[in-house]
mmCIF file of C-alpha atoms and ligand atoms in Angstrom:
data_model
loop_
_atom_site.group_PDB
_atom_site.id
_atom_site.type_symbol
_atom_site.label_atom_id
_atom_site.label_comp_id
_atom_site.label_asym_id
_atom_site.label_seq_id
_atom_site.Cartn_x
_atom_site.Cartn_y
_atom_site.Cartn_z
ATOM 1 C CA UNK A 959 59.846 -39.332 117.441
ATOM 2 C CA UNK A 960 57.520 -42.212 116.603
ATOM 3 C CA UNK A 961 53.826 -41.401 116.418
ATOM 4 C CA UNK A 962 51.253 -43.192 118.578
ATOM 5 C CA UNK A 963 51.155 -46.973 118.252
ATOM 6 C CA UNK A 964 48.253 -49.336 118.776
ATOM 7 C CA UNK A 965 47.699 -53.081 118.946
ATOM 8 C CA UNK A 966 45.245 -54.815 116.614
ATOM 9 C CA UNK A 967 44.595 -58.528 116.136
ATOM 10 C CA UNK A 968 42.491 -60.527 113.719
ATOM 11 C CA UNK A 969 40.804 -63.027 116.027
ATOM 12 C CA UNK A 970 40.501 -66.766 115.243
ATOM 13 C CA UNK A 971 37.069 -66.290 113.603
ATOM 14 C CA UNK A 972 38.465 -63.654 111.241
ATOM 15 C CA UNK A 973 41.416 -65.871 110.294
ATOM 16 C CA UNK A 974 39.185 -68.921 109.833
ATOM 17 C CA UNK A 975 36.793 -66.947 107.621
ATOM 18 C CA UNK A 976 39.525 -65.627 105.334
ATOM 19 C CA UNK A 977 39.126 -61.994 106.396
ATOM 20 C CA UNK A 978 42.790 -61.283 107.172
ATOM 21 C CA UNK A 979 43.494 -59.439 103.923
ATOM 22 C CA UNK A 980 40.290 -57.368 104.096
ATOM 23 C CA UNK A 981 40.932 -56.406 107.708
ATOM 24 C CA UNK A 982 44.576 -55.423 107.186
ATOM 25 C CA UNK A 983 43.523 -53.457 104.102
ATOM 26 C CA UNK A 984 41.140 -51.288 106.133
ATOM 27 C CA UNK A 985 43.982 -50.004 108.307
ATOM 28 C CA UNK A 986 46.383 -49.630 105.398
ATOM 29 C CA UNK A 987 43.902 -47.629 103.354
ATOM 30 C CA UNK A 988 43.030 -45.426 106.306
ATOM 31 C CA UNK A 989 46.667 -44.335 106.348
ATOM 32 C CA UNK A 990 48.108 -46.049 109.399
ATOM 33 C CA UNK A 991 51.604 -47.501 109.107
ATOM 34 C CA UNK A 992 52.172 -51.190 109.764
ATOM 35 C CA UNK A 993 55.214 -51.643 112.022
ATOM 36 C CA UNK A 994 54.641 -55.184 113.344
ATOM 37 C CA UNK A 995 52.870 -58.258 112.015
ATOM 38 C CA UNK A 996 52.802 -61.926 112.923
ATOM 39 C CA UNK A 997 50.538 -64.937 112.820
ATOM 40 C CA UNK A 998 50.553 -66.807 116.109
ATOM 41 C CA UNK A 999 48.728 -69.180 118.400
ATOM 42 C CA UNK A 1000 47.734 -67.489 121.658
ATOM 43 C CA UNK A 1001 48.477 -69.594 124.740
ATOM 44 C CA UNK A 1002 46.020 -69.656 127.670
ATOM 45 C CA UNK A 1003 48.568 -67.745 129.792
ATOM 46 C CA UNK A 1004 48.958 -64.989 127.186
ATOM 47 C CA UNK A 1005 45.179 -64.830 126.710
ATOM 48 C CA UNK A 1006 44.605 -64.399 130.458
ATOM 49 C CA UNK A 1007 47.201 -61.658 130.650
ATOM 50 C CA UNK A 1008 45.807 -59.858 127.603
ATOM 51 C CA UNK A 1009 42.204 -60.000 128.837
ATOM 52 C CA UNK A 1010 43.099 -59.553 132.534
ATOM 53 C CA UNK A 1011 40.642 -56.660 132.950
ATOM 54 C CA UNK A 1012 37.763 -59.086 132.233
ATOM 55 C CA UNK A 1013 38.775 -61.730 134.775
ATOM 56 C CA UNK A 1014 35.793 -62.738 136.908
ATOM 57 C CA UNK A 1015 33.193 -61.694 134.347
ATOM 58 C CA UNK A 1016 30.728 -64.365 133.186
ATOM 59 C CA UNK A 1017 32.098 -64.370 129.639
ATOM 60 C CA UNK A 1018 35.783 -64.609 130.647
ATOM 61 C CA UNK A 1019 36.254 -68.389 130.288
ATOM 62 C CA UNK A 1020 34.494 -68.432 126.914
ATOM 63 C CA UNK A 1021 36.600 -65.490 125.746
ATOM 64 C CA UNK A 1022 39.851 -67.274 126.685
ATOM 65 C CA UNK A 1023 38.663 -70.452 124.988
ATOM 66 C CA UNK A 1024 37.755 -68.525 121.845
ATOM 67 C CA UNK A 1025 40.937 -66.443 121.523
ATOM 68 C CA UNK A 1026 43.071 -69.590 121.980
ATOM 69 C CA UNK A 1027 40.952 -71.721 119.611
ATOM 70 C CA UNK A 1028 42.991 -71.031 116.480
ATOM 71 C CA UNK A 1029 45.685 -68.729 115.120
ATOM 72 C CA UNK A 1030 45.395 -64.957 115.271
ATOM 73 C CA UNK A 1031 47.164 -62.272 113.259
ATOM 74 C CA UNK A 1032 48.744 -59.728 115.623
ATOM 75 C CA UNK A 1033 49.668 -56.271 114.382
ATOM 76 C CA UNK A 1034 51.037 -52.939 115.509
ATOM 77 C CA UNK A 1035 49.846 -49.859 113.631
ATOM 78 C CA UNK A 1036 51.376 -46.413 113.959
ATOM 79 C CA UNK A 1037 50.001 -42.973 113.178
ATOM 80 C CA UNK A 1038 48.422 -39.820 114.514
ATOM 81 C CA UNK A 1039 45.768 -40.856 117.094
ATOM 82 C CA UNK A 1040 46.322 -44.485 116.071
ATOM 83 C CA UNK A 1041 44.332 -46.018 118.947
ATOM 84 C CA UNK A 1042 41.139 -44.000 118.600
ATOM 85 C CA UNK A 1043 41.339 -44.168 114.860
ATOM 86 C CA UNK A 1044 41.745 -47.961 114.858
ATOM 87 C CA UNK A 1045 38.806 -48.338 117.267
ATOM 88 C CA UNK A 1046 36.672 -46.346 114.828
ATOM 89 C CA UNK A 1047 37.793 -48.528 111.927
ATOM 90 C CA UNK A 1048 36.876 -51.606 114.021
ATOM 91 C CA UNK A 1049 33.439 -50.427 115.229
ATOM 92 C CA UNK A 1050 31.364 -51.064 118.349
ATOM 93 C CA UNK A 1051 32.169 -54.116 120.497
ATOM 94 C CA UNK A 1052 28.789 -55.707 119.793
ATOM 95 C CA UNK A 1053 28.445 -56.109 116.007
ATOM 96 C CA UNK A 1054 24.717 -55.419 116.251
ATOM 97 C CA UNK A 1055 25.605 -51.846 117.230
ATOM 98 C CA UNK A 1056 28.552 -51.476 114.829
ATOM 99 C CA UNK A 1057 28.033 -48.977 112.027
ATOM 100 C CA UNK A 1058 28.194 -50.139 108.407
ATOM 101 C CA UNK A 1059 31.616 -49.365 107.029
ATOM 102 C CA UNK A 1060 33.348 -50.558 110.188
ATOM 103 C CA UNK A 1061 34.986 -54.004 110.263
ATOM 104 C CA UNK A 1062 32.511 -55.382 112.801
ATOM 105 C CA UNK A 1063 29.627 -53.606 111.064
ATOM 106 C CA UNK A 1064 30.532 -55.214 107.754
ATOM 107 C CA UNK A 1065 31.808 -58.664 108.725
ATOM 108 C CA UNK A 1066 30.362 -59.736 112.088
ATOM 109 C CA UNK A 1067 27.045 -60.498 113.787
ATOM 110 C CA UNK A 1068 27.842 -61.854 117.252
ATOM 111 C CA UNK A 1069 29.500 -60.310 120.329
ATOM 112 C CA UNK A 1070 31.488 -63.500 120.868
ATOM 113 C CA UNK A 1071 32.680 -63.604 117.235
ATOM 114 C CA UNK A 1072 33.559 -59.995 116.490
ATOM 115 C CA UNK A 1073 36.519 -60.705 114.216
ATOM 116 C CA UNK A 1074 39.060 -58.216 115.504
ATOM 117 C CA UNK A 1075 40.639 -56.736 118.612
ATOM 118 C CA UNK A 1076 41.853 -53.181 119.067
ATOM 119 C CA UNK A 1077 43.406 -51.532 122.136
ATOM 120 C CA UNK A 1078 40.980 -49.253 124.002
ATOM 121 C CA UNK A 1079 43.502 -46.520 124.984
ATOM 122 C CA UNK A 1080 47.119 -45.567 124.326
ATOM 123 C CA UNK A 1081 47.995 -46.989 127.770
ATOM 124 C CA UNK A 1082 46.362 -50.338 126.942
ATOM 125 C CA UNK A 1083 48.080 -50.252 123.562
ATOM 126 C CA UNK A 1084 51.493 -49.936 125.161
ATOM 127 C CA UNK A 1085 50.748 -52.821 127.525
ATOM 128 C CA UNK A 1086 49.350 -55.061 124.784
ATOM 129 C CA UNK A 1087 52.180 -54.343 122.326
ATOM 130 C CA UNK A 1088 54.591 -55.278 125.115
ATOM 131 C CA UNK A 1089 52.977 -58.648 125.777
ATOM 132 C CA UNK A 1090 52.534 -59.654 122.121
ATOM 133 C CA UNK A 1091 55.734 -58.330 120.530
ATOM 134 C CA UNK A 1092 59.425 -58.333 121.316
ATOM 135 C CA UNK A 1093 61.220 -55.048 120.674
ATOM 136 C CA UNK A 1094 63.139 -56.452 117.699
ATOM 137 C CA UNK A 1095 59.890 -57.576 116.042
ATOM 138 C CA UNK A 1096 58.843 -53.953 115.563
ATOM 139 C CA UNK A 1097 60.147 -51.754 112.763
ATOM 140 C CA UNK A 1098 61.897 -48.581 113.913
ATOM 141 C CA UNK A 1099 63.112 -45.614 111.918
ATOM 142 C CA UNK A 1100 61.154 -46.406 108.762
ATOM 143 C CA UNK A 1101 59.691 -43.251 107.243
ATOM 144 C CA UNK A 1102 57.202 -43.874 104.470
ATOM 145 C CA UNK A 1103 57.728 -41.508 101.561
ATOM 146 C CA UNK A 1104 53.937 -41.006 101.359
ATOM 147 C CA UNK A 1105 53.737 -39.838 104.967
ATOM 148 C CA UNK A 1106 53.555 -36.134 104.047
ATOM 149 C CA UNK A 1107 50.400 -36.883 102.024
ATOM 150 C CA UNK A 1108 48.718 -38.503 105.022
ATOM 151 C CA UNK A 1109 49.492 -36.225 107.981
ATOM 152 C CA UNK A 1110 50.848 -32.714 108.470
HETATM 153 P P1 LIG B 2602 36.496 -54.669 122.831
HETATM 154 O O1 LIG B 2602 36.984 -55.944 122.162
HETATM 155 O O2 LIG B 2602 35.637 -53.868 121.903
HETATM 156 O O3 LIG B 2602 37.623 -53.867 123.446
HETATM 157 P P2 LIG B 2602 35.849 -55.500 125.544
HETATM 158 O O4 LIG B 2602 37.263 -55.207 125.896
HETATM 159 O O5 LIG B 2602 34.785 -54.903 126.388
HETATM 160 O O6 LIG B 2602 35.543 -55.100 124.025
HETATM 161 O O7 LIG B 2602 35.633 -57.070 125.563
HETATM 162 C C1 LIG B 2602 36.604 -57.943 125.024
HETATM 163 C C2 LIG B 2602 35.905 -58.990 124.206
HETATM 164 O O8 LIG B 2602 35.125 -59.815 125.054
HETATM 165 C C3 LIG B 2602 34.922 -58.423 123.171
HETATM 166 O O9 LIG B 2602 35.562 -58.125 121.948
HETATM 167 C C4 LIG B 2602 33.939 -59.526 123.044
HETATM 168 C C5 LIG B 2602 33.916 -60.177 124.395
HETATM 169 N N1 LIG B 2602 32.802 -59.685 125.235
HETATM 170 C C6 LIG B 2602 32.697 -58.460 125.790
HETATM 171 N N2 LIG B 2602 31.572 -58.342 126.506
HETATM 172 C C7 LIG B 2602 30.941 -59.533 126.406
HETATM 173 C C8 LIG B 2602 29.722 -60.076 126.905
HETATM 174 N N3 LIG B 2602 28.897 -59.354 127.681
HETATM 175 N N4 LIG B 2602 29.399 -61.343 126.558
HETATM 176 C C9 LIG B 2602 30.209 -62.094 125.783
HETATM 177 N N5 LIG B 2602 31.389 -61.657 125.277
HETATM 178 C C10 LIG B 2602 31.742 -60.398 125.579
HETATM 179 MG MG1 LIG B 2603 38.833 -54.237 125.047
#
């Protein structure tokens, strides 16, 4: 049985600033397993579906404009407690509150330019993986030989 999966994306600011490698490396080094990866341009329709929970909020239009303003790097990471763990690697939503050592705490200053997205719950993760990835874009049945050194 596959372990928990979560959705992570390097946002257009992170791509533009050349942070893709650093950001992917954080999740790799933590021990999560990469099972999906693609660079893509988010369409307005996809952006509105992804951020549907924020529709009607004052920052919604700006958020849609930002996430569609340039390419993103979309990823699926798998592992024990992948969603909570990835959120901890990413740090608080507002970079001013993000702890040093987190992605946002190390690379970002502004709420509207916080470099990376991570699903907020396993349920959101399932939904977001489903809207960003086709089934055949995700790797199944790949067991890393190092797995036993990462989780019991
Ligand atoms: P997160 O990305 O940590 O899950 P969220 O889902 O609450 O945070 O919001 C989605 C994104 O919207 C967030 O990464 C940055 C932006 N955002 C959130 N609250 C905002 C606000 N009050 N003003 C401007 N942008 C905001
Ligand atoms: Mg969110």
